[in-house]
Amino acid sequence: MQLTIIDWLVIAAYFALNIGIGFYYKARASSSISEFFLSGRNVPWWLAGTSMVATTFAADTPLVVTGLVARNGIAGNWIWWSFLMSGMLTVFFYARLWRRAGVMTDVEFAEIRYAGKPAAFLRGFRALYLGIPINCIILGWVNLAMVKILELIFGIGKFEALAIVLGMIALTAGISTLSGLWGVLVTDVVQFVIKMGMVIVLAVFAVRAVGGIESMKSQFVASGRGEALNMVPNLNSAWMPMITFLVYISLNWWATWYPGAEPGGGGYVAQRMFSAKDERHSLLATLWFNIAHYAIRPWPWILVGLASVILYPGLADPETGYIHVLIDHLPPALRGLMVAAFAAAYMSTIATQLNWGASYLVNDFWRRFVKRDKSDAYYVRASQLATVFLTFVSAVVTFYMGSIGGAWKLLIVTGAGTGGVLLLRWYWWRINAWSEVSAMISAFVVSLTLQLVVGMDSDKPKDFAWIMIVTVAITTAVWLAVTYLTKPEPTETLTAFYRRTRPSRTGWAPIAALTPDVKASSNGLSNLLDWLAGCVLVYGVLFGVGKLILHETAPGLILLVVAALGGFVIYRDLTKRGWATVVE
């Protein structure tokens, strides 16, 4: 694809804007470790929520969705659509608890919920495990997406594309080390506007290239692939086996740890909740994130994915269909903006992952176990060095990684079964540090055994479903057994945690009896109703808009009315709590 001088000027202006933001926030980020990682806990809901959305909108996301649509039809997106139910749990059951916890990272949580050496081990292990291998796998697939894009756009090899990506990482890491979380948040907003606008534009040209929506639908039907247009798969669907769909909607969303959709919240989502001004802003930020993430963004990607199936049948790598549409059907005048949009998608995620990963390495390992009681300036410098370290490790991972979708599924199955512990540790006093440790080890061992010894392939829908079912069943049995076979946490640790976070009394009855002065949360039924209403709201908008796009007007309007009712229920409840006002 040929770029003009105007295209290059647009791209240069985009990078210059990012650098300018980095320098603008340099002084504030360098003032303290809290400012560097949490923006002084003073972030408004709309900024924190938009940053979450921008982070999950990486360069890899349109490519993965294209691959899912090509292999499994529209219903293939249930692998991530199902996580909405987990996301809404975070909004109404966990966002306020996380903000009350007052920690800097979700890993630090281990030492306020548990006690002694097991808690210290869990914190240190998770800091290193999530901060280096898991984080670098995520960085690796994001890098790989950008490598694929550059290979096709400029007609270069993987090594040359990786060299360009390294330059972009270096620039992103430089901005991140300069500006801390404030710079990441503000650039995320700018980047989200750019990339969302351009994917909508590309979707318009993709649909036009196949002759419009009706032509697209008729071509799928004529080729015998009409069921690929279903949002919910048919029984025994060849595109999306029913057992896989059922695993997605009944098991996947609550039982699996996955970055950005951790049961109960975690990772960079938790980081944004910690940085919010207060509990209300924490809840509203995660609510806005889930609405935008699941209801607003998907259809432009899906439409391009559907068009790519028609325009480029039989691609060896279906994920690249998105880039082929871009190269062949986007007008030359918009190519510079599209390259800038991909750069924005890439850099917003990289900046967050580097900042988040460095927070684990510095706050939860180096500061906790190696160098204590140093100055904030020392830890800020250490965070900058950790950012550089993660940059180089992720580049090595990228070079040896093949499939983005495969990496997604690998993380899902290796985290299967841990979700129950992550959800219940807030609401059941009996959970202890060994519950979490045993769940992590069991999930990892069982899932890898099924893949490497039994020979199951997580990239095959039915195999993926059975890996999930077996891993969750065994892991759950293991951590429950370990919980009852080991001692509970010391009473003083449990009472301190209960006073600090004030969870529901229901699962903390023995501790609540010891702390009658603590006014714990008592709106569980309201939270449950809000959770159901939130799922109705987002799924109603998602599928209602989809039906309208596919020219199924009546079902689309009905779904949007149902969605509005879900939104009304939430608004009414938040009004009662005095939290409905979102403009300050």
Coordinates of C-alpha atoms in Angstrom, one line a residue:
M1 CA 0.0 0.0 0.0
Q2 CA 1.5 3.3 -1.0
L3 CA 1.4 6.3 1.4
T4 CA 1.5 9.9 0.2
I5 CA 3.3 12.8 1.8
I6 CA 0.0 13.8 3.4
D7 CA -0.4 10.3 4.9
W8 CA 3.1 10.6 6.5
L9 CA 2.3 14.1 7.8
V10 CA -0.9 12.8 9.5
I11 CA 1.1 9.9 11.1
A12 CA 3.8 12.3 12.2
A13 CA 1.3 14.6 13.7
Y14 CA -0.3 11.7 15.7
F15 CA 3.1 10.7 17.2
A16 CA 4.0 14.3 18.0
L17 CA 0.7 14.7 19.9
N18 CA 1.5 11.6 22.0
I19 CA 5.0 12.9 22.8
G20 CA 3.6 16.3 23.7
I21 CA 1.1 14.7 26.2
G22 CA 4.0 12.7 27.7
F23 CA 6.1 15.8 28.4
Y24 CA 3.1 17.7 29.7
Y25 CA 2.5 15.2 32.5
K26 CA 6.1 14.5 33.2
A27 CA 6.4 16.6 36.3
R28 CA 3.2 15.3 37.9
A29 CA 4.1 11.7 37.3
S30 CA 7.6 12.1 38.8
S31 CA 6.3 13.5 42.0
S32 CA 5.4 10.2 43.7
I33 CA 4.8 6.5 43.1
S34 CA 1.1 7.1 43.7
E35 CA 1.0 9.7 40.9
F36 CA 3.0 7.5 38.6
F37 CA 0.8 4.4 38.9
L38 CA -2.5 5.8 40.2
S39 CA -2.7 9.5 39.1
G40 CA -3.0 10.4 42.8
R41 CA -6.4 8.5 43.1
N42 CA -8.1 11.6 41.5
V43 CA -9.4 10.4 38.1
P44 CA -13.0 11.1 37.0
W45 CA -15.2 8.2 36.0
W46 CA -15.3 9.1 32.3
L47 CA -11.6 9.2 31.9
A48 CA -10.9 6.0 33.8
G49 CA -13.7 4.2 31.9
T50 CA -12.6 5.4 28.5
S51 CA -9.1 4.4 29.2
M52 CA -10.2 0.9 30.0
V53 CA -12.1 0.7 26.7
A54 CA -9.1 2.1 24.8
T55 CA -6.8 -0.4 26.4
T56 CA -8.9 -3.4 25.4
F57 CA -9.1 -2.0 21.8
A58 CA -5.6 -3.0 20.7
A59 CA -4.3 -3.5 17.2
D60 CA -4.9 -7.2 17.7
T61 CA -8.7 -6.9 18.5
P62 CA -10.0 -6.3 14.9
L63 CA -7.8 -9.1 13.6
V64 CA -8.9 -11.6 16.2
V65 CA -12.6 -10.7 15.7
T66 CA -12.1 -11.1 11.9
G67 CA -10.6 -14.6 12.5
L68 CA -13.4 -15.6 14.9
V69 CA -16.0 -14.5 12.3
A70 CA -14.2 -16.3 9.5
R71 CA -14.0 -19.6 11.5
N72 CA -17.1 -19.6 13.6
G73 CA -19.4 -16.9 12.3
I74 CA -20.8 -14.0 14.3
A75 CA -21.5 -16.3 17.2
G76 CA -17.8 -17.0 17.5
N77 CA -17.6 -13.7 19.4
W78 CA -19.3 -15.3 22.4
I79 CA -15.8 -16.3 23.5
W80 CA -15.5 -12.7 24.7
W81 CA -19.2 -11.5 24.7
S82 CA -19.8 -13.9 27.5
F83 CA -17.4 -12.0 29.7
L84 CA -19.9 -9.2 30.0
M85 CA -21.6 -11.1 32.8
S86 CA -18.4 -11.1 34.7
G87 CA -17.8 -7.4 33.9
M88 CA -21.3 -6.5 35.3
L89 CA -20.5 -8.4 38.5
T90 CA -17.4 -6.2 38.8
V91 CA -19.5 -3.1 38.4
F92 CA -22.1 -3.7 41.0
F93 CA -20.5 -6.2 43.4
Y94 CA -16.8 -5.4 43.4
A95 CA -15.9 -1.9 42.1
R96 CA -16.7 -0.2 45.5
L97 CA -14.9 -2.9 47.4
W98 CA -11.7 -2.5 45.4
R99 CA -11.8 1.3 45.9
R100 CA -12.3 0.8 49.7
A101 CA -9.3 -1.6 49.8
G102 CA -7.0 1.4 49.0
V103 CA -4.2 -0.8 47.5
M104 CA -2.0 0.2 44.6
T105 CA -2.3 -3.1 42.7
D106 CA -4.7 -6.0 42.8
V107 CA -1.7 -8.2 43.7
E108 CA -1.1 -6.2 46.9
F109 CA -4.7 -7.3 47.9
A110 CA -3.2 -10.7 49.0
E111 CA -1.5 -9.1 52.1
I112 CA -4.6 -7.3 53.3
R113 CA -6.9 -10.4 52.8
Y114 CA -4.5 -13.1 54.0
A115 CA -1.7 -13.3 56.5
G116 CA 1.9 -14.5 57.0
K117 CA 4.2 -16.3 54.7
P118 CA 1.5 -17.7 52.4
A119 CA 0.1 -14.2 51.8
A120 CA 3.6 -12.9 51.0
F121 CA 4.3 -15.8 48.7
L122 CA 1.1 -15.3 46.9
R123 CA 1.8 -11.6 46.4
G124 CA 5.3 -12.1 45.2
F125 CA 4.4 -15.1 43.0
R126 CA 1.5 -13.3 41.3
A127 CA 3.6 -10.2 40.8
L128 CA 6.3 -12.0 38.9
Y129 CA 3.9 -14.5 37.2
L130 CA 1.5 -11.9 36.0
G131 CA 4.0 -9.1 35.5
I132 CA 6.5 -11.0 33.3
P133 CA 5.3 -14.2 31.5
I134 CA 1.5 -13.4 31.3
N135 CA 2.0 -9.7 30.7
C136 CA 4.6 -10.4 28.0
I137 CA 2.3 -12.9 26.3
I138 CA -0.3 -10.2 26.1
L139 CA 2.3 -7.7 24.9
G140 CA 3.5 -10.3 22.4
W141 CA 0.1 -10.8 20.8
V142 CA -0.5 -7.1 20.6
N143 CA 3.0 -6.7 19.0
L144 CA 2.2 -9.6 16.6
A145 CA -0.9 -7.9 15.4
M146 CA 1.0 -4.8 14.6
V147 CA 3.7 -6.9 12.9
K148 CA 1.1 -8.6 10.7
I149 CA -0.4 -5.1 9.8
L150 CA 3.0 -3.7 8.9
E151 CA 4.0 -6.8 6.9
L152 CA 1.0 -6.5 4.6
I153 CA 0.8 -2.7 4.4
F154 CA 4.4 -2.2 3.5
G155 CA 5.2 -5.6 2.0
I156 CA 8.1 -6.3 4.3
G157 CA 9.2 -9.4 6.3
K158 CA 8.5 -10.3 9.9
F159 CA 12.0 -9.2 11.1
E160 CA 11.7 -5.8 9.4
A161 CA 8.2 -5.3 10.8
L162 CA 9.3 -6.3 14.2
A163 CA 12.1 -3.7 14.0
I164 CA 9.5 -1.0 13.3
V165 CA 7.4 -2.3 16.2
L166 CA 10.4 -2.1 18.5
G167 CA 10.7 1.6 17.6
M168 CA 7.0 2.1 18.4
I169 CA 7.4 0.3 21.7
A170 CA 10.4 2.4 22.5
L171 CA 8.4 5.6 21.9
T172 CA 5.5 4.3 23.9
A173 CA 7.7 3.1 26.7
G174 CA 9.3 6.6 26.7
I175 CA 6.0 8.3 27.0
S176 CA 4.9 5.9 29.7
T177 CA 8.0 6.4 31.7
L178 CA 7.8 10.2 31.3
S179 CA 4.1 10.7 32.1
G180 CA 3.0 7.7 34.3
L181 CA -0.7 6.9 34.4
W182 CA -1.9 10.5 33.8
G183 CA -0.2 10.4 30.3
V184 CA -1.6 6.9 29.6
L185 CA -5.2 8.0 30.5
V186 CA -5.2 11.2 28.4
T187 CA -3.6 9.6 25.4
D188 CA -6.1 6.8 25.6
V189 CA -9.0 9.2 25.2
V190 CA -7.3 10.7 22.1
Q191 CA -6.4 7.3 20.7
F192 CA -9.9 5.9 21.3
V193 CA -11.6 8.7 19.3
I194 CA -9.1 8.2 16.4
K195 CA -9.3 4.4 16.2
M196 CA -13.1 4.2 16.7
G197 CA -13.8 6.7 14.0
M198 CA -11.5 4.9 11.5
V199 CA -12.9 1.4 12.1
I200 CA -16.4 2.7 11.4
V201 CA -15.2 4.3 8.2
L202 CA -13.5 1.0 7.1
A203 CA -16.7 -0.9 7.9
V204 CA -18.7 1.4 5.6
F205 CA -16.2 0.8 2.7
A206 CA -16.1 -3.0 3.4
V207 CA -19.8 -3.4 3.2
R208 CA -19.9 -1.2 0.0
A209 CA -17.2 -3.5 -1.5
V210 CA -19.5 -6.6 -1.2
G211 CA -22.5 -4.7 -2.6
G212 CA -24.3 -3.8 0.6
I213 CA -25.8 -5.6 3.5
E214 CA -28.5 -7.5 1.5
S215 CA -25.9 -8.6 -1.0
M216 CA -23.6 -9.8 1.8
K217 CA -26.4 -11.8 3.4
S218 CA -27.5 -13.4 0.1
Q219 CA -23.9 -14.3 -0.8
F220 CA -23.5 -16.1 2.6
V221 CA -26.8 -18.0 2.0
A222 CA -25.9 -18.9 -1.6
S223 CA -22.6 -20.4 -0.5
G224 CA -24.3 -22.5 2.2
R225 CA -22.9 -20.4 5.0
G226 CA -26.0 -18.5 6.0
E227 CA -25.8 -19.7 9.6
A228 CA -22.6 -17.7 10.0
L229 CA -24.9 -14.7 10.3
N230 CA -26.6 -16.0 13.4
M231 CA -25.8 -14.2 16.7
V232 CA -26.8 -17.3 18.6
P233 CA -25.7 -20.6 17.0
N234 CA -28.2 -23.2 15.8
L235 CA -28.2 -26.6 17.5
N236 CA -25.3 -28.7 16.1
S237 CA -24.1 -25.7 14.2
A238 CA -21.0 -26.5 12.1
W239 CA -19.8 -23.0 12.6
M240 CA -20.2 -22.9 16.4
P241 CA -20.8 -26.2 18.2
M242 CA -23.5 -25.9 20.8
I243 CA -21.3 -27.4 23.5
T244 CA -18.8 -24.6 22.9
F245 CA -21.5 -21.9 23.0
L246 CA -22.9 -23.4 26.3
V247 CA -19.5 -23.3 27.9
Y248 CA -19.1 -19.7 26.9
I249 CA -22.4 -18.6 28.5
S250 CA -22.5 -20.9 31.5
L251 CA -18.8 -21.4 32.5
N252 CA -16.4 -19.2 30.7
W253 CA -17.4 -15.9 32.2
W254 CA -17.2 -16.6 35.9
A255 CA -14.7 -19.5 36.1
T256 CA -11.8 -18.1 34.1
W257 CA -9.1 -15.6 34.7
Y258 CA -8.5 -13.5 31.6
P259 CA -6.8 -10.1 31.4
G260 CA -9.4 -7.3 31.3
A261 CA -12.2 -9.6 32.3
E262 CA -10.9 -11.0 35.6
P263 CA -13.8 -12.4 37.8
G264 CA -14.3 -9.6 40.3
G265 CA -12.0 -7.3 38.5
G266 CA -8.2 -7.2 38.4
G267 CA -5.2 -6.1 36.4
Y268 CA -5.5 -2.7 34.6
V269 CA -9.2 -2.6 35.2
A270 CA -8.5 -2.7 39.0
Q271 CA -5.8 -0.1 38.5
R272 CA -8.3 2.3 37.0
M273 CA -10.7 1.6 39.8
F274 CA -8.0 2.4 42.4
S275 CA -7.2 5.6 40.5
A276 CA -10.9 6.8 40.6
K277 CA -11.9 9.7 42.8
D278 CA -14.1 7.7 45.0
E279 CA -16.4 4.6 45.1
R280 CA -19.1 6.3 42.9
H281 CA -16.5 7.1 40.2
S282 CA -15.1 3.6 40.4
L283 CA -18.6 2.1 39.8
L284 CA -19.5 4.5 37.0
A285 CA -16.1 4.0 35.3
T286 CA -16.5 0.2 35.1
L287 CA -20.2 0.6 34.0
W288 CA -19.2 2.9 31.2
F289 CA -16.4 0.5 30.2
N290 CA -18.7 -2.4 29.9
I291 CA -21.3 -0.5 27.9
A292 CA -18.7 0.8 25.5
H293 CA -16.6 -2.4 25.3
Y294 CA -19.5 -4.8 24.5
A295 CA -22.3 -2.6 23.0
I296 CA -20.5 0.2 21.0
R297 CA -17.4 -1.3 19.5
P298 CA -18.0 -4.8 18.0
W299 CA -20.1 -4.2 14.9
P300 CA -17.6 -2.3 12.8
W301 CA -15.1 -5.2 13.3
I302 CA -17.7 -7.9 12.6
L303 CA -18.9 -6.2 9.4
V304 CA -15.3 -6.1 8.1
G305 CA -14.8 -9.7 9.1
L306 CA -17.9 -10.8 7.2
A307 CA -16.9 -8.9 4.2
S308 CA -13.4 -10.5 4.3
V309 CA -14.9 -13.9 4.2
I310 CA -16.6 -13.0 0.9
L311 CA -13.8 -11.0 -0.6
Y312 CA -10.9 -13.3 0.4
P313 CA -12.2 -16.9 0.8
G314 CA -9.7 -19.5 1.8
L315 CA -7.1 -17.2 3.4
A316 CA -4.4 -19.3 5.2
D317 CA -4.5 -16.8 8.0
P318 CA -8.1 -15.5 8.3
E319 CA -7.0 -12.8 10.8
T320 CA -5.3 -11.0 8.0
G321 CA -8.5 -10.6 6.1
Y322 CA -9.1 -7.3 8.0
I323 CA -5.8 -5.9 6.7
H324 CA -6.5 -7.0 3.1
V325 CA -9.8 -5.1 3.2
L326 CA -8.0 -2.0 4.5
I327 CA -5.4 -2.2 1.7
D328 CA -7.7 -3.0 -1.2
H329 CA -10.8 -1.0 -0.3
L330 CA -10.0 2.0 1.8
P331 CA -9.6 5.2 -0.3
P332 CA -6.0 6.5 -0.6
A333 CA -7.0 9.8 1.1
L334 CA -7.8 7.9 4.4
R335 CA -4.9 5.6 4.5
G336 CA -2.7 7.8 6.7
L337 CA -5.5 8.2 9.2
M338 CA -6.0 4.4 9.2
V339 CA -2.3 3.7 9.9
A340 CA -2.5 6.3 12.7
A341 CA -5.6 4.6 14.0
F342 CA -3.8 1.2 14.2
A343 CA -0.8 2.9 15.8
A344 CA -3.3 4.4 18.4
A345 CA -4.9 1.1 19.0
Y346 CA -1.4 -0.5 19.5
M347 CA 0.1 2.2 21.6
S348 CA -2.9 2.6 24.0
T349 CA -2.7 -1.0 25.0
I350 CA 1.1 -1.2 25.1
A351 CA 1.3 1.9 27.4
T352 CA -1.2 0.4 29.8
Q353 CA 0.4 -3.0 29.9
L354 CA 3.9 -1.6 30.5
N355 CA 2.7 0.7 33.3
W356 CA 0.6 -2.1 34.8
G357 CA 3.3 -4.7 34.6
A358 CA 5.9 -2.3 36.0
S359 CA 3.6 -1.6 39.0
Y360 CA 3.6 -5.4 39.8
L361 CA 7.4 -5.7 39.5
V362 CA 8.2 -2.6 41.5
N363 CA 5.3 -2.2 44.1
D364 CA 4.7 -5.9 44.7
F365 CA 8.1 -7.5 44.3
W366 CA 11.0 -5.0 44.4
R367 CA 9.6 -2.6 46.9
R368 CA 8.1 -5.4 49.0
F369 CA 10.8 -8.0 49.1
V370 CA 14.1 -6.5 47.8
K371 CA 14.5 -2.7 48.5
R372 CA 12.2 -1.4 51.2
D373 CA 11.9 2.1 52.6
K374 CA 13.5 3.9 49.6
S375 CA 12.3 7.3 48.4
D376 CA 9.5 7.8 45.9
A377 CA 12.1 9.1 43.4
Y378 CA 14.0 5.8 43.7
Y379 CA 10.8 3.7 43.0
V380 CA 9.8 5.9 40.0
R381 CA 13.3 5.3 38.5
A382 CA 12.9 1.6 39.2
S383 CA 9.5 1.7 37.5
Q384 CA 11.0 3.3 34.4
L385 CA 13.7 0.5 34.3
A386 CA 11.1 -2.2 34.7
T387 CA 9.2 -0.7 31.8
V388 CA 12.3 -1.0 29.6
F389 CA 12.8 -4.6 30.7
L390 CA 9.3 -5.6 29.8
T391 CA 9.7 -3.9 26.4
F392 CA 12.6 -6.2 25.4
V393 CA 11.1 -9.4 26.8
S394 CA 7.9 -8.8 24.9
A395 CA 9.8 -8.3 21.7
V396 CA 11.4 -11.8 22.0
V397 CA 7.9 -13.3 22.8
T398 CA 6.5 -11.7 19.7
F399 CA 9.1 -13.1 17.4
Y400 CA 8.2 -16.7 18.3
M401 CA 4.4 -16.2 18.5
G402 CA 2.2 -17.4 15.6
S403 CA -1.6 -16.9 16.3
I404 CA -3.2 -14.1 18.2
G405 CA -6.5 -16.0 18.7
G406 CA -4.5 -19.0 19.8
A407 CA -2.8 -16.9 22.5
W408 CA -6.2 -15.6 23.7
K409 CA -7.5 -19.2 24.1
L410 CA -4.3 -20.3 25.8
L411 CA -4.7 -17.8 28.5
I412 CA -8.3 -18.6 29.0
V413 CA -7.8 -22.4 29.5
T414 CA -4.7 -21.9 31.7
G415 CA -6.8 -19.7 34.0
A416 CA -9.9 -21.9 34.0
G417 CA -11.3 -22.7 37.4
T418 CA -9.6 -19.9 39.3
G419 CA -12.6 -17.5 39.0
G420 CA -14.6 -19.0 41.8
V421 CA -11.8 -18.2 44.3
L422 CA -11.4 -14.7 43.0
L423 CA -15.1 -14.0 43.4
L424 CA -15.6 -15.6 46.8
R425 CA -12.5 -14.2 48.5
W426 CA -14.5 -11.0 49.0
Y427 CA -17.7 -12.6 50.2
W428 CA -16.6 -15.7 52.1
W429 CA -14.4 -15.4 55.2
R430 CA -13.2 -19.1 54.9
I431 CA -11.2 -18.5 51.7
N432 CA -7.5 -18.5 52.5
A433 CA -4.2 -17.9 50.7
W434 CA -3.8 -21.6 50.0
S435 CA -7.2 -21.6 48.2
E436 CA -5.8 -19.2 45.6
V437 CA -2.4 -20.9 45.3
S438 CA -3.9 -24.3 44.8
A439 CA -6.4 -23.0 42.2
M440 CA -3.7 -21.4 40.2
I441 CA -1.4 -24.4 40.2
S442 CA -4.3 -26.9 39.5
A443 CA -5.7 -24.9 36.6
F444 CA -2.2 -24.6 35.0
V445 CA -1.3 -28.2 35.4
V446 CA -4.7 -29.7 34.3
S447 CA -5.1 -27.5 31.3
L448 CA -1.5 -28.1 30.0
T449 CA -1.9 -31.9 30.7
L450 CA -5.1 -32.0 28.6
Q451 CA -3.3 -30.2 25.8
L452 CA 0.2 -31.6 25.8
V453 CA -0.5 -35.2 27.1
V454 CA -4.1 -36.0 26.1
G455 CA -3.7 -34.1 22.8
M456 CA -6.6 -31.7 23.0
D457 CA -6.3 -28.5 20.9
S458 CA -7.7 -25.3 22.5
D459 CA -8.0 -23.8 19.0
K460 CA -10.7 -26.4 18.1
P461 CA -14.1 -25.4 19.4
K462 CA -15.2 -28.8 20.9
D463 CA -11.7 -29.4 22.4
F464 CA -11.7 -26.0 23.9
A465 CA -15.1 -26.7 25.5
W466 CA -14.0 -30.0 27.0
I467 CA -10.7 -28.5 28.3
M468 CA -12.7 -25.8 30.0
I469 CA -15.2 -28.3 31.6
V470 CA -12.6 -30.7 32.9
T471 CA -10.2 -28.0 34.1
V472 CA -12.9 -26.1 35.9
A473 CA -14.3 -29.2 37.5
I474 CA -10.9 -30.5 38.8
T475 CA -9.6 -27.1 39.8
T476 CA -12.8 -26.3 41.8
A477 CA -12.6 -29.6 43.6
V478 CA -8.9 -29.0 44.4
W479 CA -9.3 -25.5 45.9
L480 CA -12.4 -26.4 47.8
A481 CA -10.6 -29.4 49.4
V482 CA -7.5 -27.3 50.2
T483 CA -9.7 -24.6 51.8
Y484 CA -11.3 -27.0 54.2
L485 CA -8.1 -28.9 54.9
T486 CA -6.1 -25.8 55.8
K487 CA -6.7 -23.4 58.6
P488 CA -8.6 -20.1 58.1
E489 CA -6.8 -16.8 58.2
P490 CA -6.1 -15.3 61.6
T491 CA -9.1 -13.5 63.2
E492 CA -7.2 -10.2 63.4
T493 CA -6.4 -10.3 59.7
L494 CA -10.1 -11.1 58.8
T495 CA -11.5 -8.4 61.1
A496 CA -9.1 -5.8 59.7
F497 CA -10.1 -6.7 56.2
Y498 CA -13.8 -6.7 57.1
R499 CA -13.5 -3.2 58.7
R500 CA -11.5 -1.9 55.7
T501 CA -13.8 -3.1 52.8
R502 CA -17.1 -3.7 54.5
P503 CA -18.4 -6.6 52.3
S504 CA -21.7 -8.3 52.8
R505 CA -22.4 -9.8 56.3
T506 CA -23.8 -13.0 54.8
G507 CA -20.6 -14.8 54.1
W508 CA -18.8 -13.1 57.0
A509 CA -21.1 -13.9 59.8
P510 CA -18.4 -15.1 62.3
I511 CA -16.4 -12.0 61.7
A512 CA -19.4 -9.7 61.6
A513 CA -20.3 -11.0 65.1
L514 CA -16.9 -9.8 66.3
T515 CA -17.3 -6.3 64.7
P516 CA -20.9 -5.2 65.5
D517 CA -19.9 -1.5 65.0
V518 CA -19.1 -2.1 61.2
K519 CA -21.9 -1.2 58.9
A520 CA -21.4 -3.7 56.1
S521 CA -22.9 -3.7 52.6
S522 CA -26.6 -4.7 52.8
N523 CA -27.9 -4.1 49.2
G524 CA -27.1 -7.5 47.7
L525 CA -30.6 -7.9 46.1
S526 CA -30.3 -4.4 44.6
N527 CA -26.9 -5.3 43.2
L528 CA -28.2 -8.5 41.8
L529 CA -31.1 -6.7 40.1
D530 CA -28.6 -4.1 38.7
W531 CA -26.4 -6.9 37.4
L532 CA -29.3 -8.5 35.5
A533 CA -30.4 -5.1 34.2
G534 CA -26.9 -4.3 33.1
C535 CA -26.6 -7.5 31.1
V536 CA -30.0 -6.8 29.6
L537 CA -29.0 -3.3 28.7
V538 CA -25.7 -4.2 27.0
Y539 CA -26.8 -7.4 25.2
G540 CA -30.0 -5.6 24.2
V541 CA -28.0 -2.7 22.6
L542 CA -25.4 -5.2 21.1
F543 CA -28.0 -7.4 19.4
G544 CA -30.5 -4.7 18.7
V545 CA -28.0 -2.6 16.8
G546 CA -26.8 -5.8 15.0
K547 CA -30.3 -6.6 13.9
L548 CA -30.8 -3.1 12.6
I549 CA -27.5 -3.3 10.7
L550 CA -28.6 -6.6 9.1
H551 CA -32.0 -5.0 8.1
E552 CA -34.1 -6.9 10.7
T553 CA -35.8 -3.8 11.9
A554 CA -38.6 -5.2 14.1
P555 CA -36.5 -7.5 16.3
G556 CA -33.8 -4.8 16.4
L557 CA -36.2 -2.1 17.8
I558 CA -37.7 -4.6 20.3
L559 CA -34.3 -5.4 21.6
L560 CA -33.4 -1.7 22.0
V561 CA -36.6 -1.1 23.9
V562 CA -35.7 -4.0 26.3
A563 CA -32.3 -2.5 26.6
A564 CA -33.8 0.9 27.6
L565 CA -35.8 -0.8 30.3
G566 CA -32.6 -2.3 31.7
G567 CA -30.9 1.1 31.7
F568 CA -33.9 2.6 33.5
V569 CA -33.7 0.0 36.3
I570 CA -30.0 0.9 36.8
Y571 CA -30.7 4.6 36.7
R572 CA -33.5 4.4 39.2
D573 CA -31.4 2.4 41.7
L574 CA -28.3 4.7 41.3
T575 CA -30.6 7.7 41.8
K576 CA -31.8 6.2 45.1
R577 CA -28.2 5.9 46.2
G578 CA -27.5 9.4 45.1
W579 CA -25.0 8.2 42.4
A580 CA -26.9 8.9 39.2
T581 CA -25.4 12.4 38.6
V582 CA -22.4 11.8 36.4
V583 CA -21.4 15.4 35.5
E584 CA -19.3 17.4 38.0

